[in-house]
PDB file of C-alpha atoms in Angstrom:
ATOM      1  CA  PRO C  24      42.086 123.550 151.870  1.00  0.00           C
ATOM      2  CA  ALA C  25      43.466 127.082 152.192  1.00  0.00           C
ATOM      3  CA  ASP C  26      42.581 127.865 148.561  1.00  0.00           C
ATOM      4  CA  TYR C  27      39.108 126.380 149.091  1.00  0.00           C
ATOM      5  CA  GLU C  28      38.530 128.548 152.181  1.00  0.00           C
ATOM      6  CA  ARG C  29      39.780 131.673 150.437  1.00  0.00           C
ATOM      7  CA  ASP C  30      37.757 131.078 147.259  1.00  0.00           C
ATOM      8  CA  THR C  31      34.501 129.908 148.835  1.00  0.00           C
ATOM      9  CA  GLY C  32      34.419 131.400 152.321  1.00  0.00           C
ATOM     10  CA  VAL C  33      33.668 127.904 153.657  1.00  0.00           C
ATOM     11  CA  ARG C  34      35.948 126.724 156.428  1.00  0.00           C
ATOM     12  CA  TRP C  35      37.572 123.371 155.661  1.00  0.00           C
ATOM     13  CA  GLN C  36      36.717 120.707 158.212  1.00  0.00           C
ATOM     14  CA  SER C  37      38.530 117.471 158.933  1.00  0.00           C
ATOM     15  CA  ARG C  38      35.455 115.433 157.917  1.00  0.00           C
ATOM     16  CA  PHE C  39      35.614 116.867 154.389  1.00  0.00           C
ATOM     17  CA  VAL C  40      37.205 114.675 151.740  1.00  0.00           C
ATOM     18  CA  ASP C  41      39.293 116.223 148.996  1.00  0.00           C
ATOM     19  CA  VAL C  42      38.632 113.918 146.046  1.00  0.00           C
ATOM     20  CA  PRO C  43      41.377 113.396 143.477  1.00  0.00           C
ATOM     21  CA  ASP C  44      41.261 115.559 140.352  1.00  0.00           C
ATOM     22  CA  ASP C  45      41.348 112.636 137.933  1.00  0.00           C
ATOM     23  CA  GLY C  46      38.135 113.163 135.961  1.00  0.00           C
ATOM     24  CA  ASN C  47      36.288 110.795 138.285  1.00  0.00           C
ATOM     25  CA  CYS C  48      35.644 113.455 140.942  1.00  0.00           C
ATOM     26  CA  LEU C  49      31.862 113.500 140.383  1.00  0.00           C
ATOM     27  CA  MET C  50      31.610 109.729 140.774  1.00  0.00           C
ATOM     28  CA  HIS C  51      33.917 109.893 143.780  1.00  0.00           C
ATOM     29  CA  ALA C  52      31.686 112.500 145.422  1.00  0.00           C
ATOM     30  CA  VAL C  53      28.490 110.559 144.634  1.00  0.00           C
ATOM     31  CA  TRP C  54      30.044 107.349 145.939  1.00  0.00           C
ATOM     32  CA  LEU C  55      31.160 109.070 149.161  1.00  0.00           C
ATOM     33  CA  GLY C  56      27.695 110.584 149.576  1.00  0.00           C
ATOM     34  CA  LEU C  57      25.862 107.299 149.027  1.00  0.00           C
ATOM     35  CA  ARG C  58      28.297 105.432 151.251  1.00  0.00           C
ATOM     36  CA  THR C  59      27.769 107.973 154.039  1.00  0.00           C
ATOM     37  CA  LEU C  60      23.986 107.901 153.656  1.00  0.00           C
ATOM     38  CA  LEU C  61      23.896 104.114 153.810  1.00  0.00           C
ATOM     39  CA  ARG C  62      26.214 104.084 156.826  1.00  0.00           C
ATOM     40  CA  LEU C  63      24.071 106.618 158.703  1.00  0.00           C
ATOM     41  CA  TYR C  64      20.694 105.377 157.424  1.00  0.00           C
ATOM     42  CA  PRO C  65      21.017 101.674 156.567  1.00  0.00           C
ATOM     43  CA  HIS C  66      17.231 101.385 156.156  1.00  0.00           C
ATOM     44  CA  LEU C  67      17.566 103.377 152.893  1.00  0.00           C
ATOM     45  CA  LYS C  68      19.034 100.317 151.169  1.00  0.00           C
ATOM     46  CA  ALA C  69      16.261  98.506 149.339  1.00  0.00           C
ATOM     47  CA  GLU C  70      15.859  94.795 149.930  1.00  0.00           C
ATOM     48  CA  GLY C  71      17.724  92.780 147.332  1.00  0.00           C
ATOM     49  CA  GLU C  72      19.724  95.822 146.228  1.00  0.00           C
ATOM     50  CA  ALA C  73      23.385  95.100 145.504  1.00  0.00           C
ATOM     51  CA  GLU C  74      26.016  96.321 147.935  1.00  0.00           C
ATOM     52  CA  LEU C  75      27.613  99.656 147.115  1.00  0.00           C
ATOM     53  CA  ALA C  76      31.043  99.288 145.513  1.00  0.00           C
ATOM     54  CA  GLY C  77      34.087  99.433 147.781  1.00  0.00           C
ATOM     55  CA  SER C  78      35.769 102.253 145.850  1.00  0.00           C
ATOM     56  CA  ALA C  79      34.896 105.193 143.619  1.00  0.00           C
ATOM     57  CA  VAL C  80      36.604 103.491 140.668  1.00  0.00           C
ATOM     58  CA  GLN C  81      34.526 100.334 141.105  1.00  0.00           C
ATOM     59  CA  PHE C  82      31.403 102.479 141.652  1.00  0.00           C
ATOM     60  CA  ARG C  83      32.031 104.163 138.291  1.00  0.00           C
ATOM     61  CA  ALA C  84      32.389 100.782 136.575  1.00  0.00           C
ATOM     62  CA  ASP C  85      29.239  99.424 138.246  1.00  0.00           C
ATOM     63  CA  ALA C  86      27.226 102.573 137.525  1.00  0.00           C
ATOM     64  CA  LEU C  87      28.235 102.689 133.847  1.00  0.00           C
ATOM     65  CA  SER C  88      27.434  98.998 133.490  1.00  0.00           C
ATOM     66  CA  THR C  89      23.992  99.636 134.991  1.00  0.00           C
ATOM     67  CA  MET C  90      23.442 102.686 132.777  1.00  0.00           C
ATOM     68  CA  ALA C  91      24.448 100.685 129.693  1.00  0.00           C
ATOM     69  CA  LYS C  92      21.447  98.405 130.353  1.00  0.00           C
ATOM     70  CA  ASP C  93      19.033 101.235 131.163  1.00  0.00           C
ATOM     71  CA  LYS C  94      16.539 101.895 128.351  1.00  0.00           C
ATOM     72  CA  GLU C  95      16.107 105.611 129.099  1.00  0.00           C
ATOM     73  CA  TYR C  96      19.856 106.258 129.260  1.00  0.00           C
ATOM     74  CA  ARG C  97      20.498 104.331 126.044  1.00  0.00           C
ATOM     75  CA  GLU C  98      17.756 106.316 124.299  1.00  0.00           C
ATOM     76  CA  GLY C  99      19.349 109.574 125.445  1.00  0.00           C
ATOM     77  CA  VAL C 100      22.750 108.480 124.134  1.00  0.00           C
ATOM     78  CA  ARG C 101      21.139 107.328 120.858  1.00  0.00           C
ATOM     79  CA  ASN C 102      19.547 110.761 120.445  1.00  0.00           C
ATOM     80  CA  THR C 103      22.861 112.484 121.133  1.00  0.00           C
ATOM     81  CA  LEU C 104      24.698 110.263 118.672  1.00  0.00           C
ATOM     82  CA  SER C 105      21.997 110.854 116.037  1.00  0.00           C
ATOM     83  CA  LEU C 106      22.511 114.576 116.502  1.00  0.00           C
ATOM     84  CA  TRP C 107      26.287 114.225 116.228  1.00  0.00           C
ATOM     85  CA  LEU C 108      25.889 112.318 112.967  1.00  0.00           C
ATOM     86  CA  SER C 109      23.464 114.922 111.605  1.00  0.00           C
ATOM     87  CA  VAL C 110      25.388 118.154 112.199  1.00  0.00           C
ATOM     88  CA  ASP C 111      28.178 119.707 110.195  1.00  0.00           C
ATOM     89  CA  CYS C 112      31.571 118.312 111.234  1.00  0.00           C
ATOM     90  CA  GLU C 113      32.838 121.792 112.122  1.00  0.00           C
ATOM     91  CA  LEU C 114      30.026 122.146 114.646  1.00  0.00           C
ATOM     92  CA  LEU C 115      30.679 118.644 115.954  1.00  0.00           C
ATOM     93  CA  PHE C 116      34.216 119.590 117.005  1.00  0.00           C
ATOM     94  CA  GLY C 117      32.823 122.582 118.888  1.00  0.00           C
ATOM     95  CA  LEU C 118      30.830 120.342 121.228  1.00  0.00           C
ATOM     96  CA  GLU C 119      32.721 119.808 124.482  1.00  0.00           C
ATOM     97  CA  ASP C 120      31.006 116.482 125.181  1.00  0.00           C
ATOM     98  CA  PHE C 121      32.344 115.253 121.835  1.00  0.00           C
ATOM     99  CA  PHE C 122      35.922 116.494 121.822  1.00  0.00           C
ATOM    100  CA  CYS C 123      36.527 115.173 125.360  1.00  0.00           C
ATOM    101  CA  LEU C 124      35.989 111.606 124.127  1.00  0.00           C
ATOM    102  CA  PRO C 125      38.918 109.336 123.176  1.00  0.00           C
ATOM    103  CA  PRO C 126      40.370 109.978 119.706  1.00  0.00           C
ATOM    104  CA  GLU C 127      39.460 106.481 118.444  1.00  0.00           C
ATOM    105  CA  PHE C 128      35.782 107.015 119.251  1.00  0.00           C
ATOM    106  CA  GLN C 129      35.862 110.540 117.814  1.00  0.00           C
ATOM    107  CA  SER C 130      37.319 109.161 114.589  1.00  0.00           C
ATOM    108  CA  ALA C 131      34.582 106.549 114.281  1.00  0.00           C
ATOM    109  CA  VAL C 132      31.892 109.193 114.798  1.00  0.00           C
ATOM    110  CA  VAL C 133      33.536 111.635 112.369  1.00  0.00           C
ATOM    111  CA  GLU C 134      33.783 108.912 109.717  1.00  0.00           C
ATOM    112  CA  LEU C 135      30.091 108.054 110.127  1.00  0.00           C
ATOM    113  CA  ASN C 136      29.211 111.762 110.225  1.00  0.00           C
ATOM    114  CA  GLN C 137      30.959 112.346 106.913  1.00  0.00           C
ATOM    115  CA  GLN C 138      29.260 109.345 105.319  1.00  0.00           C
ATOM    116  CA  VAL C 139      25.854 110.629 106.445  1.00  0.00           C
ATOM    117  CA  GLN C 140      26.596 114.253 105.516  1.00  0.00           C
ATOM    118  CA  MET C 141      27.819 113.347 102.024  1.00  0.00           C
ATOM    119  CA  GLY C 142      24.792 111.155 101.370  1.00  0.00           C
ATOM    120  CA  GLY C 143      26.775 107.934 101.157  1.00  0.00           C
ATOM    121  CA  ARG C 144      24.912 106.480 104.101  1.00  0.00           C
ATOM    122  CA  ASP C 145      21.442 107.029 105.471  1.00  0.00           C
ATOM    123  CA  LEU C 146      21.309 107.739 109.208  1.00  0.00           C
ATOM    124  CA  ALA C 147      18.700 104.966 109.520  1.00  0.00           C
ATOM    125  CA  GLN C 148      21.358 102.483 108.318  1.00  0.00           C
ATOM    126  CA  VAL C 149      23.770 103.319 111.144  1.00  0.00           C
ATOM    127  CA  ASN C 150      23.856 100.745 113.931  1.00  0.00           C
ATOM    128  CA  LEU C 151      23.281 103.218 116.759  1.00  0.00           C
ATOM    129  CA  ASP C 152      23.011 100.452 119.381  1.00  0.00           C
ATOM    130  CA  SER C 153      26.570  99.393 118.626  1.00  0.00           C
ATOM    131  CA  LEU C 154      27.666 103.028 118.726  1.00  0.00           C
ATOM    132  CA  VAL C 155      25.969 103.455 122.135  1.00  0.00           C
ATOM    133  CA  ASP C 156      27.947 100.453 123.410  1.00  0.00           C
ATOM    134  CA  GLN C 157      31.178 102.001 122.081  1.00  0.00           C
ATOM    135  CA  TYR C 158      30.317 105.318 123.735  1.00  0.00           C
ATOM    136  CA  VAL C 159      29.750 103.675 127.141  1.00  0.00           C
ATOM    137  CA  GLN C 160      32.928 101.644 126.707  1.00  0.00           C
ATOM    138  CA  SER C 161      34.896 104.827 126.005  1.00  0.00           C
ATOM    139  CA  LEU C 162      33.594 106.356 129.252  1.00  0.00           C
ATOM    140  CA  SER C 163      34.577 103.205 131.136  1.00  0.00           C
ATOM    141  CA  GLN C 164      38.221 103.168 130.122  1.00  0.00           C
ATOM    142  CA  VAL C 165      41.015 104.784 132.090  1.00  0.00           C
ATOM    143  CA  GLN C 166      42.826 107.277 129.851  1.00  0.00           C
ATOM    144  CA  GLU C 167      46.406 108.456 130.205  1.00  0.00           C
ATOM    145  CA  ASP C 168      48.041 111.820 129.653  1.00  0.00           C
ATOM    146  CA  SER C 169      51.792 112.214 130.144  1.00  0.00           C
ATOM    147  CA  GLY C 170      51.812 109.081 132.298  1.00  0.00           C
ATOM    148  CA  ARG C 171      48.991 110.350 134.513  1.00  0.00           C
ATOM    149  CA  PRO C 172      45.845 108.183 134.553  1.00  0.00           C
ATOM    150  CA  PHE C 173      42.505 109.958 134.317  1.00  0.00           C
ATOM    151  CA  TYR C 174      38.847 109.296 133.565  1.00  0.00           C
ATOM    152  CA  LEU C 175      36.672 111.068 131.037  1.00  0.00           C
ATOM    153  CA  PRO C 176      34.321 113.442 132.807  1.00  0.00           C
ATOM    154  CA  LEU C 177      30.719 112.290 132.667  1.00  0.00           C
ATOM    155  CA  GLY C 178      28.109 114.477 131.009  1.00  0.00           C
ATOM    156  CA  ASP C 179      24.541 115.506 131.714  1.00  0.00           C
ATOM    157  CA  LEU C 180      23.137 112.219 130.368  1.00  0.00           C
ATOM    158  CA  GLU C 181      25.214 110.243 132.835  1.00  0.00           C
ATOM    159  CA  LEU C 182      24.422 112.562 135.741  1.00  0.00           C
ATOM    160  CA  SER C 183      20.688 112.360 135.040  1.00  0.00           C
ATOM    161  CA  ALA C 184      20.802 108.578 134.708  1.00  0.00           C
ATOM    162  CA  LEU C 185      22.873 108.267 137.878  1.00  0.00           C
ATOM    163  CA  CYS C 186      20.353 110.282 139.892  1.00  0.00           C
ATOM    164  CA  ARG C 187      17.381 108.382 138.445  1.00  0.00           C
ATOM    165  CA  ILE C 188      18.872 104.889 138.786  1.00  0.00           C
ATOM    166  CA  PHE C 189      20.243 105.398 142.296  1.00  0.00           C
ATOM    167  CA  ARG C 190      17.170 107.436 143.321  1.00  0.00           C
ATOM    168  CA  PHE C 191      18.741 110.623 144.644  1.00  0.00           C
ATOM    169  CA  ARG C 192      18.751 114.332 143.906  1.00  0.00           C
ATOM    170  CA  LEU C 193      22.005 116.149 143.593  1.00  0.00           C
ATOM    171  CA  GLN C 194      23.075 119.745 143.899  1.00  0.00           C
ATOM    172  CA  VAL C 195      26.537 120.246 142.461  1.00  0.00           C
ATOM    173  CA  VAL C 196      28.901 122.940 143.632  1.00  0.00           C
ATOM    174  CA  LYS C 197      32.041 122.977 141.548  1.00  0.00           C
ATOM    175  CA  THR C 198      35.042 125.054 142.413  1.00  0.00           C
ATOM    176  CA  GLU C 199      38.406 125.252 140.733  1.00  0.00           C
ATOM    177  CA  ALA C 200      40.027 125.720 144.173  1.00  0.00           C
TER     178      ALA C 200
END
């Protein structure tokens, strides 16, 4: 809190929640926000709408599962994957959204990229739906680094889908404090 106050000029208050820095901080913040809104304004919950998950981890799993079935989200991921398979491999490794993904998924994309780039495979022959499923699965898995569990940060596609599916607008303020 002291670093936050110094860096932002905002005084830390006891009602603030310092979310863990485990890659799931965005989902944690969204989950806390939705949970608070529904607690204060229960009429915002649509009839027949599922209950909000009991934890940020479960919220992430539920949200990614919902996104995986969403036509608009899947189309966005398909477009991204098509781009990744169409660009030079050197450029591909310069894309932060790509090199943050698990090595196994990166390898699969690089292999397909090389097949497409060398003319051994037409992009139209690539099963992009299966690749979309693999992409979502990679975002769903807990990763580990030096024994410390973490989640892959979600990108713009996921943030846009999250806002659209859960019907909210979001202003993000990110600080390294």
